[in-house]
Short mmCIF file of C-alpha atoms and ligand atoms in Angstrom, two decimals:
data_model
loop_
_atom_site.label_atom_id
_atom_site.label_comp_id
_atom_site.label_asym_id
_atom_site.label_seq_id
_atom_site.Cartn_x
_atom_site.Cartn_y
_atom_site.Cartn_z
CA UNK F 1 -146.49 69.08 74.47
CA UNK F 2 -145.35 65.83 76.04
CA UNK F 3 -146.72 66.62 79.52
CA UNK F 4 -150.14 67.19 78.07
CA UNK F 5 -149.88 64.03 75.96
CA UNK F 6 -148.90 62.01 79.01
CA UNK F 7 -151.73 63.54 81.01
CA UNK F 8 -154.22 62.55 78.35
CA UNK F 9 -152.74 59.06 78.14
CA UNK F 10 -153.21 58.58 81.88
CA UNK F 11 -156.64 60.15 81.86
CA UNK F 12 -157.94 57.95 79.07
CA UNK F 13 -156.33 54.82 80.38
CA UNK F 14 -153.86 52.62 78.60
CA UNK F 15 -156.17 50.90 76.22
CA UNK F 16 -156.31 53.49 73.50
CA UNK F 17 -154.35 54.90 70.63
CA UNK F 18 -152.09 56.96 72.94
CA UNK F 19 -150.15 53.73 73.04
CA UNK F 20 -149.16 54.40 69.46
CA UNK F 21 -147.47 57.75 70.09
CA UNK F 22 -143.97 58.05 68.56
CA UNK F 23 -141.45 55.65 70.11
CA UNK F 24 -139.11 58.45 71.17
CA UNK F 25 -141.57 60.15 73.47
CA UNK F 26 -143.14 57.01 74.82
CA UNK F 27 -142.78 56.10 78.50
CA UNK F 28 -140.95 52.90 79.46
CA UNK F 29 -144.18 51.30 80.68
CA UNK F 30 -145.87 52.13 77.38
CA UNK F 31 -143.01 50.61 75.44
CA UNK F 32 -143.30 47.38 77.41
CA UNK F 33 -147.01 47.34 76.85
CA UNK F 34 -146.63 47.94 73.13
CA UNK F 35 -143.97 45.23 72.91
CA UNK F 36 -146.39 42.77 74.49
CA UNK F 37 -149.13 43.88 72.13
CA UNK F 38 -146.87 43.38 69.11
CA UNK F 39 -146.03 39.87 70.29
CA UNK F 40 -149.73 39.09 70.68
CA UNK F 41 -150.53 40.69 67.33
CA UNK F 42 -148.25 38.23 65.55
CA UNK F 43 -149.82 35.24 67.33
CA UNK F 44 -153.35 36.47 66.66
CA UNK F 45 -152.71 37.22 63.02
CA UNK F 46 -153.40 40.95 63.29
CA UNK F 47 -150.79 41.92 60.70
CA UNK F 48 -151.80 42.39 57.09
CA UNK F 49 -149.88 43.22 53.93
CA UNK F 50 -151.08 45.96 51.62
CA UNK F 51 -149.69 46.12 48.11
CA UNK F 52 -148.82 49.25 46.18
CA UNK F 53 -148.64 48.87 42.39
CA UNK F 54 -145.59 49.93 40.39
CA UNK F 55 -146.17 50.81 36.74
CA UNK F 56 -143.71 50.20 33.94
CA UNK F 57 -143.30 53.38 31.84
CA UNK F 58 -142.28 51.50 28.71
CA UNK F 59 -145.39 49.34 28.53
CA UNK F 60 -147.83 51.32 30.69
CA UNK F 61 -148.44 48.18 32.69
CA UNK F 62 -148.58 47.05 36.29
CA UNK F 63 -145.55 44.77 36.53
CA UNK F 64 -144.39 45.07 40.15
CA UNK F 65 -145.67 45.89 43.60
CA UNK F 66 -144.36 46.64 47.08
CA UNK F 67 -145.74 44.85 50.14
CA UNK F 68 -146.31 47.25 53.06
CA UNK F 69 -147.26 46.00 56.50
CA UNK F 70 -150.31 47.20 58.46
CA UNK F 71 -151.40 46.27 61.95
CA UNK F 72 -155.12 45.79 62.45
CA UNK F 73 -155.06 46.40 66.20
CA UNK F 74 -158.27 46.28 68.22
CA UNK F 75 -158.12 50.12 68.32
CA UNK F 76 -157.79 50.50 64.57
CA UNK F 77 -155.16 50.33 61.89
CA UNK F 78 -151.59 51.15 62.92
CA UNK F 79 -149.02 52.26 60.34
CA UNK F 80 -145.51 50.75 60.14
CA UNK F 81 -143.60 53.92 61.08
CA UNK F 82 -145.33 53.66 64.47
CA UNK F 83 -144.37 50.10 65.36
CA UNK F 84 -141.45 49.00 63.14
CA UNK F 85 -138.87 51.00 65.17
CA UNK F 86 -139.91 49.29 68.41
CA UNK F 87 -140.12 45.92 66.65
CA UNK F 88 -136.52 46.51 65.55
CA UNK F 89 -135.32 47.51 69.01
CA UNK F 90 -136.89 44.47 70.64
CA UNK F 91 -135.89 42.00 67.93
CA UNK F 92 -139.55 41.24 67.20
CA UNK F 93 -138.88 42.38 63.65
CA UNK F 94 -137.22 38.99 63.04
CA UNK F 95 -140.40 36.87 63.43
CA UNK F 96 -142.53 39.68 61.97
CA UNK F 97 -140.15 39.96 59.01
CA UNK F 98 -140.22 36.19 58.47
CA UNK F 99 -144.03 36.37 58.41
CA UNK F 100 -143.89 39.23 55.88
CA UNK F 101 -141.62 37.18 53.61
CA UNK F 102 -143.86 34.12 53.82
CA UNK F 103 -147.06 36.06 53.28
CA UNK F 104 -145.72 38.13 50.38
CA UNK F 105 -144.42 34.98 48.66
CA UNK F 106 -147.68 33.11 49.27
CA UNK F 107 -149.72 35.99 47.84
CA UNK F 108 -147.27 36.54 44.97
CA UNK F 109 -147.49 32.86 44.02
CA UNK F 110 -151.30 32.92 44.13
CA UNK F 111 -151.43 36.00 41.86
CA UNK F 112 -148.90 34.63 39.42
CA UNK F 113 -150.92 31.45 39.04
CA UNK F 114 -153.81 33.48 37.60
CA UNK F 115 -151.94 36.37 36.00
CA UNK F 116 -150.86 36.21 32.37
CA UNK F 117 -147.91 38.56 32.84
CA UNK F 118 -145.39 37.90 35.62
CA UNK F 119 -145.81 40.09 38.72
CA UNK F 120 -142.87 40.86 41.03
CA UNK F 121 -143.37 41.46 44.74
CA UNK F 122 -140.99 43.63 46.79
CA UNK F 123 -140.56 43.20 50.54
CA UNK F 124 -138.87 45.67 52.93
CA UNK F 125 -136.01 44.19 54.90
CA UNK F 126 -134.96 45.91 58.12
CA UNK F 127 -131.35 46.32 59.31
CA UNK F 128 -131.94 43.79 62.10
CA UNK F 129 -133.02 41.13 59.58
CA UNK F 130 -130.12 41.83 57.24
CA UNK F 131 -127.72 39.21 58.60
CA UNK F 132 -126.53 35.79 57.32
CA UNK F 133 -129.67 33.99 58.62
CA UNK F 134 -131.75 36.02 56.14
CA UNK F 135 -130.58 33.69 53.37
CA UNK F 136 -132.27 30.65 54.93
CA UNK F 137 -135.36 32.70 55.84
CA UNK F 138 -135.77 33.76 52.23
CA UNK F 139 -135.08 30.22 51.00
CA UNK F 140 -137.70 28.84 53.40
CA UNK F 141 -140.33 31.34 52.20
CA UNK F 142 -139.61 30.42 48.55
CA UNK F 143 -139.62 26.67 49.23
CA UNK F 144 -142.80 26.69 51.30
CA UNK F 145 -144.78 28.80 48.84
CA UNK F 146 -143.32 27.76 45.49
CA UNK F 147 -142.86 31.44 44.58
CA UNK F 148 -140.41 32.03 41.74
CA UNK F 149 -137.22 33.52 43.25
CA UNK F 150 -136.72 35.94 40.36
CA UNK F 151 -140.09 37.56 41.16
CA UNK F 152 -139.07 38.38 44.74
CA UNK F 153 -137.37 41.73 45.37
CA UNK F 154 -135.77 42.59 48.71
CA UNK F 155 -135.71 46.31 49.55
CA UNK F 156 -132.85 47.48 51.74
CA UNK F 157 -131.68 51.00 52.59
CA UNK F 158 -128.24 52.55 52.25
CA UNK F 159 -127.70 52.67 56.02
CA UNK F 160 -128.37 48.92 56.23
CA UNK F 161 -125.64 48.20 53.69
CA UNK F 162 -123.17 50.79 54.97
CA UNK F 163 -123.14 49.60 58.58
CA UNK F 164 -121.00 46.59 57.57
CA UNK F 165 -119.78 46.98 54.01
CA UNK F 166 -117.84 43.72 53.66
CA UNK F 167 -120.63 41.72 55.31
CA UNK F 168 -123.20 43.38 53.05
CA UNK F 169 -121.28 42.61 49.87
CA UNK F 170 -121.12 38.97 50.93
CA UNK F 171 -124.75 38.74 52.00
CA UNK F 172 -126.03 40.45 48.84
CA UNK F 173 -124.11 37.93 46.79
CA UNK F 174 -125.60 34.98 48.68
CA UNK F 175 -129.10 36.40 48.33
CA UNK F 176 -128.67 36.97 44.61
CA UNK F 177 -127.41 33.38 44.27
CA UNK F 178 -130.88 32.30 45.45
CA UNK F 179 -132.16 34.12 42.38
CA UNK F 180 -133.91 36.96 44.21
CA UNK F 181 -133.35 40.59 43.27
CA UNK F 182 -132.32 43.47 45.49
CA UNK F 183 -133.49 47.09 45.45
CA UNK F 184 -131.87 50.02 47.23
CA UNK F 185 -134.75 51.85 48.95
CA UNK F 186 -134.96 55.61 49.62
CA UNK F 187 -131.91 56.18 47.45
CA UNK F 188 -130.19 59.53 47.94
CA UNK F 189 -131.15 60.05 51.57
CA UNK F 190 -128.41 57.88 53.12
CA UNK F 191 -124.70 58.27 52.94
CA UNK F 192 -123.72 55.63 50.41
CA UNK F 193 -121.42 57.13 47.79
CA UNK F 194 -121.72 56.33 44.13
CA UNK F 195 -118.70 54.03 44.41
CA UNK F 196 -120.89 51.62 46.39
CA UNK F 197 -123.28 51.20 43.51
CA UNK F 198 -120.44 49.21 42.03
CA UNK F 199 -119.51 47.28 45.19
CA UNK F 200 -123.06 46.31 46.07
CA UNK F 201 -124.55 44.34 43.22
CA UNK F 202 -128.05 45.79 42.92
CA UNK F 203 -130.96 45.29 40.57
CA UNK F 204 -133.01 48.38 41.32
CA UNK F 205 -132.65 51.87 42.75
CA UNK F 206 -135.68 53.50 44.33
CA UNK F 207 -135.33 57.27 44.06
CA UNK F 208 -136.52 58.79 47.31
CA UNK F 209 -139.79 60.66 47.40
CA UNK F 210 -137.97 63.76 48.71
CA UNK F 211 -136.46 64.34 45.23
CA UNK F 212 -139.60 63.49 43.28
CA UNK F 213 -141.58 66.01 45.36
CA UNK F 214 -139.61 68.96 43.94
CA UNK F 215 -140.19 68.02 40.30
CA UNK F 216 -140.50 69.99 38.01
CA UNK F 217 -140.01 73.35 39.80
CA UNK F 218 -136.96 72.66 41.95
CA UNK F 219 -133.96 72.73 39.62
CA UNK F 220 -131.78 70.76 42.07
CA UNK F 221 -134.31 67.95 42.44
CA UNK F 222 -134.67 67.81 38.67
CA UNK F 223 -130.88 67.59 38.23
CA UNK F 224 -130.45 64.99 40.97
CA UNK F 225 -133.28 62.81 39.70
CA UNK F 226 -132.16 62.81 36.08
CA UNK F 227 -128.56 62.14 37.12
CA UNK F 228 -129.59 59.15 39.26
CA UNK F 229 -131.58 57.77 36.34
CA UNK F 230 -128.65 58.21 33.94
CA UNK F 231 -126.09 56.65 36.27
CA UNK F 232 -128.37 53.71 37.03
CA UNK F 233 -129.07 53.10 33.35
CA UNK F 234 -125.35 53.06 32.60
CA UNK F 235 -124.78 50.60 35.44
CA UNK F 236 -127.64 48.45 34.17
CA UNK F 237 -129.74 49.08 37.28
CA UNK F 238 -133.49 49.68 37.01
CA UNK F 239 -134.93 52.86 38.51
CA UNK F 240 -138.16 53.14 40.50
CA UNK F 241 -139.55 56.58 41.40
CA UNK F 242 -141.23 56.70 44.82
CA UNK F 243 -143.98 59.12 45.76
CA UNK F 244 -145.18 59.89 42.23
CA UNK F 245 -148.15 62.12 42.96
CA UNK F 246 -148.81 64.26 39.89
CA UNK F 247 -149.10 64.19 36.13
CA UNK F 248 -146.05 66.50 35.99
CA UNK F 249 -143.96 64.00 38.01
CA UNK F 250 -144.98 61.31 35.58
CA UNK F 251 -144.26 63.29 32.43
CA UNK F 252 -140.81 64.25 33.67
CA UNK F 253 -139.86 60.74 34.81
CA UNK F 254 -141.01 59.14 31.59
CA UNK F 255 -138.94 61.59 29.56
CA UNK F 256 -135.91 61.13 31.83
CA UNK F 257 -136.02 57.38 31.21
CA UNK F 258 -137.14 56.14 34.62
CA UNK F 259 -138.31 52.51 34.48
CA UNK F 260 -141.05 52.25 37.09
CA UNK F 261 -143.35 54.59 39.00
CA UNK F 262 -145.00 54.08 42.37
CA UNK F 263 -147.20 56.62 44.12
CA UNK F 264 -150.59 58.10 44.91
CA UNK F 265 -150.94 59.41 41.34
CA UNK F 266 -151.59 55.76 40.40
CA UNK F 267 -152.66 53.97 43.58
CA UNK F 268 -152.30 54.01 47.33
CA UNK F 269 -151.15 50.76 48.96
CA UNK F 270 -154.17 48.43 48.56
CA UNK F 271 -155.51 45.43 50.48
CA UNK F 272 -154.83 42.17 48.58
CA UNK F 273 -158.38 41.89 47.22
CA UNK F 274 -158.39 45.40 45.83
CA UNK F 275 -154.94 44.88 44.38
CA UNK F 276 -156.25 41.78 42.60
CA UNK F 277 -158.98 43.86 40.96
CA UNK F 278 -156.33 46.35 39.80
CA UNK F 279 -154.32 43.50 38.35
CA UNK F 280 -157.29 42.35 36.33
P1 C2E X 301 -140.87 52.64 52.21
O1 C2E X 301 -140.40 51.26 52.02
O2 C2E X 301 -140.04 53.73 51.63
O3 C2E X 301 -142.34 52.66 51.61
C1 C2E X 301 -142.93 53.75 50.93
C2 C2E X 301 -143.86 54.53 51.82
O4 C2E X 301 -144.34 55.67 51.09
C3 C2E X 301 -145.12 53.75 52.23
O5 C2E X 301 -145.50 54.20 53.54
C4 C2E X 301 -146.14 54.23 51.20
O6 C2E X 301 -147.48 54.10 51.62
C5 C2E X 301 -145.75 55.68 51.06
N1 C2E X 301 -146.16 56.22 49.76
C6 C2E X 301 -146.36 55.57 48.61
N2 C2E X 301 -146.70 56.40 47.61
C7 C2E X 301 -146.71 57.65 48.14
C8 C2E X 301 -147.01 58.95 47.60
O7 C2E X 301 -147.30 59.14 46.42
N3 C2E X 301 -146.91 60.00 48.47
C9 C2E X 301 -146.58 59.83 49.79
N4 C2E X 301 -146.53 60.92 50.56
N5 C2E X 301 -146.29 58.61 50.33
C10 C2E X 301 -146.36 57.53 49.51
P2 C2E X 301 -145.91 53.15 54.69
O8 C2E X 301 -146.71 52.04 54.12
O9 C2E X 301 -146.48 53.95 55.81
O10 C2E X 301 -144.51 52.55 55.13
C11 C2E X 301 -143.53 53.35 55.72
C12 C2E X 301 -142.22 52.63 55.88
O11 C2E X 301 -142.35 51.54 56.80
C13 C2E X 301 -141.71 51.99 54.59
O12 C2E X 301 -141.07 52.97 53.78
C14 C2E X 301 -140.76 50.96 55.14
O13 C2E X 301 -139.52 51.54 55.45
C15 C2E X 301 -141.45 50.53 56.43
N6 C2E X 301 -142.15 49.26 56.21
C16 C2E X 301 -143.37 49.03 55.66
N7 C2E X 301 -143.66 47.71 55.63
C17 C2E X 301 -142.60 47.07 56.17
C18 C2E X 301 -142.28 45.69 56.42
O14 C2E X 301 -143.03 44.76 56.09
N8 C2E X 301 -141.06 45.43 57.02
C19 C2E X 301 -140.20 46.43 57.35
N9 C2E X 301 -139.02 46.10 57.94
N10 C2E X 301 -140.47 47.74 57.12
C20 C2E X 301 -141.65 48.05 56.55
MG1 MG X 302 -139.71 50.14 50.55
MG1 MG X 303 -138.86 53.90 50.10
MG1 MG X 304 -139.05 55.03 53.46
#
């Protein structure tokens, strides 16, 4: 329980992984400390992007990937779910997000210089970053790295778009005018209705892992997943299945006409060097 956790945190001192307990249960002093550590981490270059391959069902080829941030803290690797929420609350996600964009574009450009087939790179964009200034941040990352805009995918969630519908429609349009593509992440878990698939001009839908998990035994998950794939196909939107973990998931998705698969069945998120070996 939280008393015990706090006791252990005090007992062991502040310089250990207790600092990375969930944001909700963290003490104010711990939050301030973690905020300071995040700020330092950016300056010291402790963030790293891992890349998880996405495979195209039609050609059985690695065509896309998603960049996922990791923090190599002095106490070990810290996962994004642990620090992104606090980075969002404190606004630190803005400089961290700008770094992610730059780094993903730099790496994407380097890979595409040596790769025969084009490789797209997807970047997660938080609600705090999704504002008019994002357009110039994306433009700057493209300009400074020379990365081809059409190979950059921005992943946003339903709740990001729904919080200001008119603003989102406008911003999505400006982003797509830069030539970048937009994916709706974790689709099916938010509260966007199907009508918004028409309002928001999207290139890709990522079907949330929660639905893929139930395939093929859960009849509801099967129905929901195949319906999403059908609707997306009719709207000319590509589908990406998240959390593909088994042969059965794969067989079903291929048959249902899903375009891309991402998950542990193929690869975990990989450090850049390992990803490069996969690419080759
Ligand atoms: P997400 O964008 O939905 O990313 C997918 C998450 O599912 C990743 O977790 C990935 O490692 C995990 N995953 C992939 N395949 C499988 C699988 O087969 N099974 C299971 N159980 N999990 C799988 P990760 O890397 O811990 O990232 C968690 C979340 O943190 C991401 O969810 C995204 O919302 C956020 N995030 C990651 N990197 C960034 C970033 O650079 N900026 C922002 N704003 N958010 C980020
Ligand atoms: Mg994502
Ligand atoms: Mg997702
Ligand atoms: Mg997610």
